[in-house]
């Protein structure tokens, strides 16, 4: 185990201490005293290019984020095993009472690509991304090298995750009483464009840049 952080992190922390921390000091103090009360939760991918806090320009205390490989929401399955994503959802919705819950997918997702190309997947990744199997089965074509197919799989998977969210009783009931709204958003890494899922049409509509 290391004791000296990588230089990049060291330098980054120094920049934070001298830049962002002083300007947001009162906010940090307030958050420390009163606890966090973010209004929005995001389920995102681990991908280093798709940081929700960066994309949504969020400050400390604003977003409650859980990230995992391929931004998947597993089905509700209270089986006594370890469920990190479900635990975060439970905390975000029942304890923090977030008002908005966004599943944030993205283009060129390595997890989705790994599934599509049957890449070797180690002890854990293969099992995790097998959550994509029913989604892939619902699509017509199956060409792992086809960018169009991968985008289709990424977006269909996002819709599946939104459906899975509604299997969680505490999420369904919060939605039913109007206390929580679900959203699907898709980030194009190359262009920086963000699209939002219109549930009626099932299409992702790019946010206007203004
Ligand atoms: Zn990803």
PDB file of C-alpha atoms and ligand atoms in Angstrom:
ATOM      1  CA  UNK A   1       0.000   0.000   0.000  1.00  0.00           C
ATOM      2  CA  UNK A   2       1.350   3.429  -0.911  1.00  0.00           C
ATOM      3  CA  UNK A   3       1.776   6.337   1.434  1.00  0.00           C
ATOM      4  CA  UNK A   4       2.715   8.976  -1.105  1.00  0.00           C
ATOM      5  CA  UNK A   5      -0.107   9.880  -3.400  1.00  0.00           C
ATOM      6  CA  UNK A   6       0.675  10.071  -7.110  1.00  0.00           C
ATOM      7  CA  UNK A   7       2.066  13.494  -7.958  1.00  0.00           C
ATOM      8  CA  UNK A   8      -0.981  14.359 -10.067  1.00  0.00           C
ATOM      9  CA  UNK A   9      -3.292  13.857  -7.096  1.00  0.00           C
ATOM     10  CA  UNK A  10      -0.948  15.746  -4.818  1.00  0.00           C
ATOM     11  CA  UNK A  11      -0.857  18.677  -7.184  1.00  0.00           C
ATOM     12  CA  UNK A  12      -4.596  18.513  -7.729  1.00  0.00           C
ATOM     13  CA  UNK A  13      -5.278  18.598  -4.003  1.00  0.00           C
ATOM     14  CA  UNK A  14      -2.979  21.582  -3.564  1.00  0.00           C
ATOM     15  CA  UNK A  15      -4.848  23.379  -6.309  1.00  0.00           C
ATOM     16  CA  UNK A  16      -8.138  22.523  -4.567  1.00  0.00           C
ATOM     17  CA  UNK A  17      -6.810  23.807  -1.218  1.00  0.00           C
ATOM     18  CA  UNK A  18      -5.710  27.096  -2.657  1.00  0.00           C
ATOM     19  CA  UNK A  19      -8.475  27.571  -5.211  1.00  0.00           C
ATOM     20  CA  UNK A  20     -11.818  25.927  -4.801  1.00  0.00           C
ATOM     21  CA  UNK A  21     -11.752  25.283  -1.047  1.00  0.00           C
ATOM     22  CA  UNK A  22     -11.387  28.921   0.006  1.00  0.00           C
ATOM     23  CA  UNK A  23     -14.117  30.042  -2.375  1.00  0.00           C
ATOM     24  CA  UNK A  24     -16.465  27.306  -1.172  1.00  0.00           C
ATOM     25  CA  UNK A  25     -15.326  27.167   2.446  1.00  0.00           C
ATOM     26  CA  UNK A  26     -18.623  28.335   3.890  1.00  0.00           C
ATOM     27  CA  UNK A  27     -20.479  25.772   1.814  1.00  0.00           C
ATOM     28  CA  UNK A  28     -18.247  22.973   3.121  1.00  0.00           C
ATOM     29  CA  UNK A  29     -18.737  24.149   6.716  1.00  0.00           C
ATOM     30  CA  UNK A  30     -22.469  24.268   6.285  1.00  0.00           C
ATOM     31  CA  UNK A  31     -22.487  20.793   4.730  1.00  0.00           C
ATOM     32  CA  UNK A  32     -20.387  19.466   7.580  1.00  0.00           C
ATOM     33  CA  UNK A  33     -22.718  20.916  10.198  1.00  0.00           C
ATOM     34  CA  UNK A  34     -26.070  20.236   8.628  1.00  0.00           C
ATOM     35  CA  UNK A  35     -25.220  17.156   6.569  1.00  0.00           C
ATOM     36  CA  UNK A  36     -25.829  16.704   2.888  1.00  0.00           C
ATOM     37  CA  UNK A  37     -29.194  17.245   1.264  1.00  0.00           C
ATOM     38  CA  UNK A  38     -28.671  16.836  -2.479  1.00  0.00           C
ATOM     39  CA  UNK A  39     -31.802  17.054  -4.588  1.00  0.00           C
ATOM     40  CA  UNK A  40     -30.450  14.944  -7.411  1.00  0.00           C
ATOM     41  CA  UNK A  41     -29.051  11.453  -7.575  1.00  0.00           C
ATOM     42  CA  UNK A  42     -27.095  10.217 -10.577  1.00  0.00           C
ATOM     43  CA  UNK A  43     -26.352   6.645 -11.590  1.00  0.00           C
ATOM     44  CA  UNK A  44     -23.357   6.936 -13.878  1.00  0.00           C
ATOM     45  CA  UNK A  45     -20.555   4.917 -15.411  1.00  0.00           C
ATOM     46  CA  UNK A  46     -17.081   4.575 -13.859  1.00  0.00           C
ATOM     47  CA  UNK A  47     -15.659   5.898 -17.118  1.00  0.00           C
ATOM     48  CA  UNK A  48     -13.146   8.645 -16.316  1.00  0.00           C
ATOM     49  CA  UNK A  49     -14.472  10.819 -19.148  1.00  0.00           C
ATOM     50  CA  UNK A  50     -18.019  10.939 -17.812  1.00  0.00           C
ATOM     51  CA  UNK A  51     -17.937  12.621 -14.438  1.00  0.00           C
ATOM     52  CA  UNK A  52     -21.446  13.775 -13.457  1.00  0.00           C
ATOM     53  CA  UNK A  53     -20.064  16.603 -11.316  1.00  0.00           C
ATOM     54  CA  UNK A  54     -18.116  17.938 -14.289  1.00  0.00           C
ATOM     55  CA  UNK A  55     -20.894  17.517 -16.855  1.00  0.00           C
ATOM     56  CA  UNK A  56     -23.493  19.188 -14.619  1.00  0.00           C
ATOM     57  CA  UNK A  57     -21.044  21.712 -13.170  1.00  0.00           C
ATOM     58  CA  UNK A  58     -22.028  20.641  -9.654  1.00  0.00           C
ATOM     59  CA  UNK A  59     -20.513  21.847  -6.420  1.00  0.00           C
ATOM     60  CA  UNK A  60     -20.095  19.956  -3.162  1.00  0.00           C
ATOM     61  CA  UNK A  61     -23.333  18.604  -1.730  1.00  0.00           C
ATOM     62  CA  UNK A  62     -25.323  18.959  -4.952  1.00  0.00           C
ATOM     63  CA  UNK A  63     -25.238  15.491  -6.489  1.00  0.00           C
ATOM     64  CA  UNK A  64     -25.526  12.102  -4.844  1.00  0.00           C
ATOM     65  CA  UNK A  65     -23.658   9.863  -7.252  1.00  0.00           C
ATOM     66  CA  UNK A  66     -23.206   6.137  -7.643  1.00  0.00           C
ATOM     67  CA  UNK A  67     -21.036   4.980 -10.506  1.00  0.00           C
ATOM     68  CA  UNK A  68     -20.528   1.483 -11.828  1.00  0.00           C
ATOM     69  CA  UNK A  69     -19.333  -0.282 -14.962  1.00  0.00           C
ATOM     70  CA  UNK A  70     -21.735   0.678 -17.776  1.00  0.00           C
ATOM     71  CA  UNK A  71     -24.103   2.681 -15.505  1.00  0.00           C
ATOM     72  CA  UNK A  72     -26.376  -0.298 -14.967  1.00  0.00           C
ATOM     73  CA  UNK A  73     -29.237  -0.548 -12.510  1.00  0.00           C
ATOM     74  CA  UNK A  74     -29.721  -4.177 -11.523  1.00  0.00           C
ATOM     75  CA  UNK A  75     -33.202  -5.578 -10.958  1.00  0.00           C
ATOM     76  CA  UNK A  76     -34.598  -5.320  -7.434  1.00  0.00           C
ATOM     77  CA  UNK A  77     -33.415  -8.480  -5.708  1.00  0.00           C
ATOM     78  CA  UNK A  78     -33.287  -8.387  -1.909  1.00  0.00           C
ATOM     79  CA  UNK A  79     -31.518 -11.743  -1.627  1.00  0.00           C
ATOM     80  CA  UNK A  80     -29.108 -11.073   1.227  1.00  0.00           C
ATOM     81  CA  UNK A  81     -26.103 -10.676  -1.094  1.00  0.00           C
ATOM     82  CA  UNK A  82     -23.990  -7.561  -1.641  1.00  0.00           C
ATOM     83  CA  UNK A  83     -25.718  -4.848  -3.654  1.00  0.00           C
ATOM     84  CA  UNK A  84     -23.759  -1.626  -3.762  1.00  0.00           C
ATOM     85  CA  UNK A  85     -25.909   0.124  -6.348  1.00  0.00           C
ATOM     86  CA  UNK A  86     -29.169  -0.888  -4.692  1.00  0.00           C
ATOM     87  CA  UNK A  87     -27.854   0.247  -1.303  1.00  0.00           C
ATOM     88  CA  UNK A  88     -26.995   3.650  -2.759  1.00  0.00           C
ATOM     89  CA  UNK A  89     -30.454   3.890  -4.332  1.00  0.00           C
ATOM     90  CA  UNK A  90     -32.079   3.020  -1.032  1.00  0.00           C
ATOM     91  CA  UNK A  91     -30.049   5.639   0.790  1.00  0.00           C
ATOM     92  CA  UNK A  92     -30.569   8.310  -1.830  1.00  0.00           C
ATOM     93  CA  UNK A  93     -34.311   7.823  -2.123  1.00  0.00           C
ATOM     94  CA  UNK A  94     -35.406   6.815   1.385  1.00  0.00           C
ATOM     95  CA  UNK A  95     -32.930   8.731   3.569  1.00  0.00           C
ATOM     96  CA  UNK A  96     -31.815  11.728   1.506  1.00  0.00           C
ATOM     97  CA  UNK A  97     -35.156  11.867  -0.315  1.00  0.00           C
ATOM     98  CA  UNK A  98     -33.692  13.082  -3.589  1.00  0.00           C
ATOM     99  CA  UNK A  99     -36.262  14.591  -5.936  1.00  0.00           C
ATOM    100  CA  UNK A 100     -34.613  13.702  -9.214  1.00  0.00           C
ATOM    101  CA  UNK A 101     -32.908  10.496 -10.218  1.00  0.00           C
ATOM    102  CA  UNK A 102     -30.879  10.502 -13.418  1.00  0.00           C
ATOM    103  CA  UNK A 103     -29.388   7.488 -15.152  1.00  0.00           C
ATOM    104  CA  UNK A 104     -26.492   8.925 -17.131  1.00  0.00           C
ATOM    105  CA  UNK A 105     -25.335   6.774 -20.024  1.00  0.00           C
ATOM    106  CA  UNK A 106     -22.661   7.636 -22.526  1.00  0.00           C
ATOM    107  CA  UNK A 107     -21.172   6.948 -25.922  1.00  0.00           C
ATOM    108  CA  UNK A 108     -18.185   4.646 -26.387  1.00  0.00           C
ATOM    109  CA  UNK A 109     -18.876   2.803 -23.139  1.00  0.00           C
ATOM    110  CA  UNK A 110     -16.166   0.207 -22.546  1.00  0.00           C
ATOM    111  CA  UNK A 111     -18.489  -1.947 -20.464  1.00  0.00           C
ATOM    112  CA  UNK A 112     -21.103  -2.100 -23.191  1.00  0.00           C
ATOM    113  CA  UNK A 113     -18.443  -2.740 -25.808  1.00  0.00           C
ATOM    114  CA  UNK A 114     -16.960  -5.536 -23.683  1.00  0.00           C
ATOM    115  CA  UNK A 115     -20.344  -7.196 -23.524  1.00  0.00           C
ATOM    116  CA  UNK A 116     -20.968  -6.802 -27.256  1.00  0.00           C
ATOM    117  CA  UNK A 117     -17.595  -8.233 -28.205  1.00  0.00           C
ATOM    118  CA  UNK A 118     -17.596 -11.048 -25.638  1.00  0.00           C
ATOM    119  CA  UNK A 119     -14.339  -9.723 -24.219  1.00  0.00           C
ATOM    120  CA  UNK A 120     -12.679 -11.747 -21.435  1.00  0.00           C
ATOM    121  CA  UNK A 121     -14.280 -10.487 -18.278  1.00  0.00           C
ATOM    122  CA  UNK A 122     -12.504 -11.710 -15.136  1.00  0.00           C
ATOM    123  CA  UNK A 123     -14.141 -12.680 -11.877  1.00  0.00           C
ATOM    124  CA  UNK A 124     -16.695  -9.882 -11.708  1.00  0.00           C
ATOM    125  CA  UNK A 125     -17.108  -7.845 -14.870  1.00  0.00           C
ATOM    126  CA  UNK A 126     -18.652 -10.627 -16.933  1.00  0.00           C
ATOM    127  CA  UNK A 127     -21.320 -11.310 -14.357  1.00  0.00           C
ATOM    128  CA  UNK A 128     -22.058  -7.624 -13.925  1.00  0.00           C
ATOM    129  CA  UNK A 129     -22.381  -6.801 -17.624  1.00  0.00           C
ATOM    130  CA  UNK A 130     -24.509  -9.897 -18.195  1.00  0.00           C
ATOM    131  CA  UNK A 131     -27.243  -7.506 -17.055  1.00  0.00           C
ATOM    132  CA  UNK A 132     -27.052  -6.336 -20.669  1.00  0.00           C
ATOM    133  CA  UNK A 133     -28.115  -9.741 -22.012  1.00  0.00           C
ATOM    134  CA  UNK A 134     -31.877  -9.147 -22.093  1.00  0.00           C
ATOM    135  CA  UNK A 135     -31.271  -5.740 -23.663  1.00  0.00           C
ATOM    136  CA  UNK A 136     -29.045  -7.187 -26.385  1.00  0.00           C
ATOM    137  CA  UNK A 137     -31.581  -9.922 -27.022  1.00  0.00           C
ATOM    138  CA  UNK A 138     -34.230  -7.286 -27.673  1.00  0.00           C
ATOM    139  CA  UNK A 139     -32.193  -5.636 -30.441  1.00  0.00           C
ATOM    140  CA  UNK A 140     -32.223  -6.784 -34.030  1.00  0.00           C
ATOM    141  CA  UNK A 141     -28.673  -6.559 -35.284  1.00  0.00           C
ATOM    142  CA  UNK A 142     -25.661  -7.796 -33.436  1.00  0.00           C
ATOM    143  CA  UNK A 143     -22.431  -6.412 -34.820  1.00  0.00           C
ATOM    144  CA  UNK A 144     -20.009  -5.621 -32.021  1.00  0.00           C
ATOM    145  CA  UNK A 145     -17.846  -3.372 -34.213  1.00  0.00           C
ATOM    146  CA  UNK A 146     -20.753  -1.327 -35.443  1.00  0.00           C
ATOM    147  CA  UNK A 147     -20.840   2.042 -33.627  1.00  0.00           C
ATOM    148  CA  UNK A 148     -24.532   2.344 -34.446  1.00  0.00           C
ATOM    149  CA  UNK A 149     -25.245  -0.974 -32.744  1.00  0.00           C
ATOM    150  CA  UNK A 150     -23.224  -0.017 -29.671  1.00  0.00           C
ATOM    151  CA  UNK A 151     -25.116   3.266 -29.365  1.00  0.00           C
ATOM    152  CA  UNK A 152     -28.383   1.370 -29.671  1.00  0.00           C
ATOM    153  CA  UNK A 153     -27.260  -1.028 -26.954  1.00  0.00           C
ATOM    154  CA  UNK A 154     -26.087   1.816 -24.698  1.00  0.00           C
ATOM    155  CA  UNK A 155     -29.396   3.641 -25.043  1.00  0.00           C
ATOM    156  CA  UNK A 156     -31.589   0.541 -24.764  1.00  0.00           C
ATOM    157  CA  UNK A 157     -29.648  -0.452 -21.665  1.00  0.00           C
ATOM    158  CA  UNK A 158     -30.322   2.956 -20.159  1.00  0.00           C
ATOM    159  CA  UNK A 159     -34.049   2.511 -20.740  1.00  0.00           C
ATOM    160  CA  UNK A 160     -33.838  -0.931 -19.174  1.00  0.00           C
ATOM    161  CA  UNK A 161     -32.135   0.573 -16.128  1.00  0.00           C
ATOM    162  CA  UNK A 162     -34.988   3.063 -15.783  1.00  0.00           C
ATOM    163  CA  UNK A 163     -37.449   0.159 -15.929  1.00  0.00           C
ATOM    164  CA  UNK A 164     -35.421  -1.682 -13.293  1.00  0.00           C
ATOM    165  CA  UNK A 165     -35.541   1.384 -11.049  1.00  0.00           C
ATOM    166  CA  UNK A 166     -39.320   1.127 -11.020  1.00  0.00           C
ATOM    167  CA  UNK A 167     -39.021  -2.412  -9.608  1.00  0.00           C
ATOM    168  CA  UNK A 168     -37.701  -0.979  -6.351  1.00  0.00           C
ATOM    169  CA  UNK A 169     -40.783  -0.491  -4.151  1.00  0.00           C
ATOM    170  CA  UNK A 170     -39.434   2.656  -2.493  1.00  0.00           C
ATOM    171  CA  UNK A 171     -38.679   4.220  -5.888  1.00  0.00           C
ATOM    172  CA  UNK A 172     -42.040   3.303  -7.356  1.00  0.00           C
ATOM    173  CA  UNK A 173     -43.909   4.691  -4.376  1.00  0.00           C
ATOM    174  CA  UNK A 174     -41.865   7.924  -4.376  1.00  0.00           C
ATOM    175  CA  UNK A 175     -42.620   8.336  -8.092  1.00  0.00           C
ATOM    176  CA  UNK A 176     -46.309   7.543  -7.569  1.00  0.00           C
ATOM    177  CA  UNK A 177     -46.709  10.253  -4.954  1.00  0.00           C
ATOM    178  CA  UNK A 178     -44.834  12.768  -7.079  1.00  0.00           C
ATOM    179  CA  UNK A 179     -41.862  13.007  -4.750  1.00  0.00           C
ATOM    180  CA  UNK A 180     -39.385  11.626  -7.271  1.00  0.00           C
ATOM    181  CA  UNK A 181     -38.908  11.935 -11.026  1.00  0.00           C
ATOM    182  CA  UNK A 182     -36.716   9.643 -13.104  1.00  0.00           C
ATOM    183  CA  UNK A 183     -34.652  10.811 -16.066  1.00  0.00           C
ATOM    184  CA  UNK A 184     -32.451   9.175 -18.667  1.00  0.00           C
ATOM    185  CA  UNK A 185     -29.585  11.172 -20.138  1.00  0.00           C
ATOM    186  CA  UNK A 186     -26.899  10.236 -22.629  1.00  0.00           C
ATOM    187  CA  UNK A 187     -23.555  11.980 -22.963  1.00  0.00           C
ATOM    188  CA  UNK A 188     -21.599  11.963 -26.187  1.00  0.00           C
ATOM    189  CA  UNK A 189     -17.976  11.926 -25.115  1.00  0.00           C
ATOM    190  CA  UNK A 190     -16.645  13.201 -28.450  1.00  0.00           C
ATOM    191  CA  UNK A 191     -18.933  16.213 -28.858  1.00  0.00           C
ATOM    192  CA  UNK A 192     -19.933  16.927 -25.264  1.00  0.00           C
ATOM    193  CA  UNK A 193     -23.570  16.803 -26.334  1.00  0.00           C
ATOM    194  CA  UNK A 194     -26.109  15.719 -23.726  1.00  0.00           C
ATOM    195  CA  UNK A 195     -29.402  14.141 -24.793  1.00  0.00           C
ATOM    196  CA  UNK A 196     -32.387  13.498 -22.582  1.00  0.00           C
ATOM    197  CA  UNK A 197     -34.783  10.606 -23.003  1.00  0.00           C
ATOM    198  CA  UNK A 198     -38.328  11.564 -23.933  1.00  0.00           C
ATOM    199  CA  UNK A 199     -40.267   8.702 -22.416  1.00  0.00           C
ATOM    200  CA  UNK A 200     -43.276   9.021 -24.690  1.00  0.00           C
ATOM    201  CA  UNK A 201     -41.270   8.618 -27.885  1.00  0.00           C
ATOM    202  CA  UNK A 202     -38.425   6.563 -26.417  1.00  0.00           C
ATOM    203  CA  UNK A 203     -36.017   8.909 -28.195  1.00  0.00           C
ATOM    204  CA  UNK A 204     -33.055  10.830 -26.875  1.00  0.00           C
ATOM    205  CA  UNK A 205     -33.344  14.521 -27.617  1.00  0.00           C
ATOM    206  CA  UNK A 206     -30.252  16.739 -27.535  1.00  0.00           C
ATOM    207  CA  UNK A 207     -30.402  19.645 -25.111  1.00  0.00           C
ATOM    208  CA  UNK A 208     -30.303  22.939 -26.925  1.00  0.00           C
ATOM    209  CA  UNK A 209     -27.041  24.830 -26.484  1.00  0.00           C
ATOM    210  CA  UNK A 210     -27.870  28.329 -25.475  1.00  0.00           C
TER     211      UNK A 210
HETATM  212 ZN1  LIG B   1     -19.236   3.425 -19.583  1.00  0.00          ZN
END
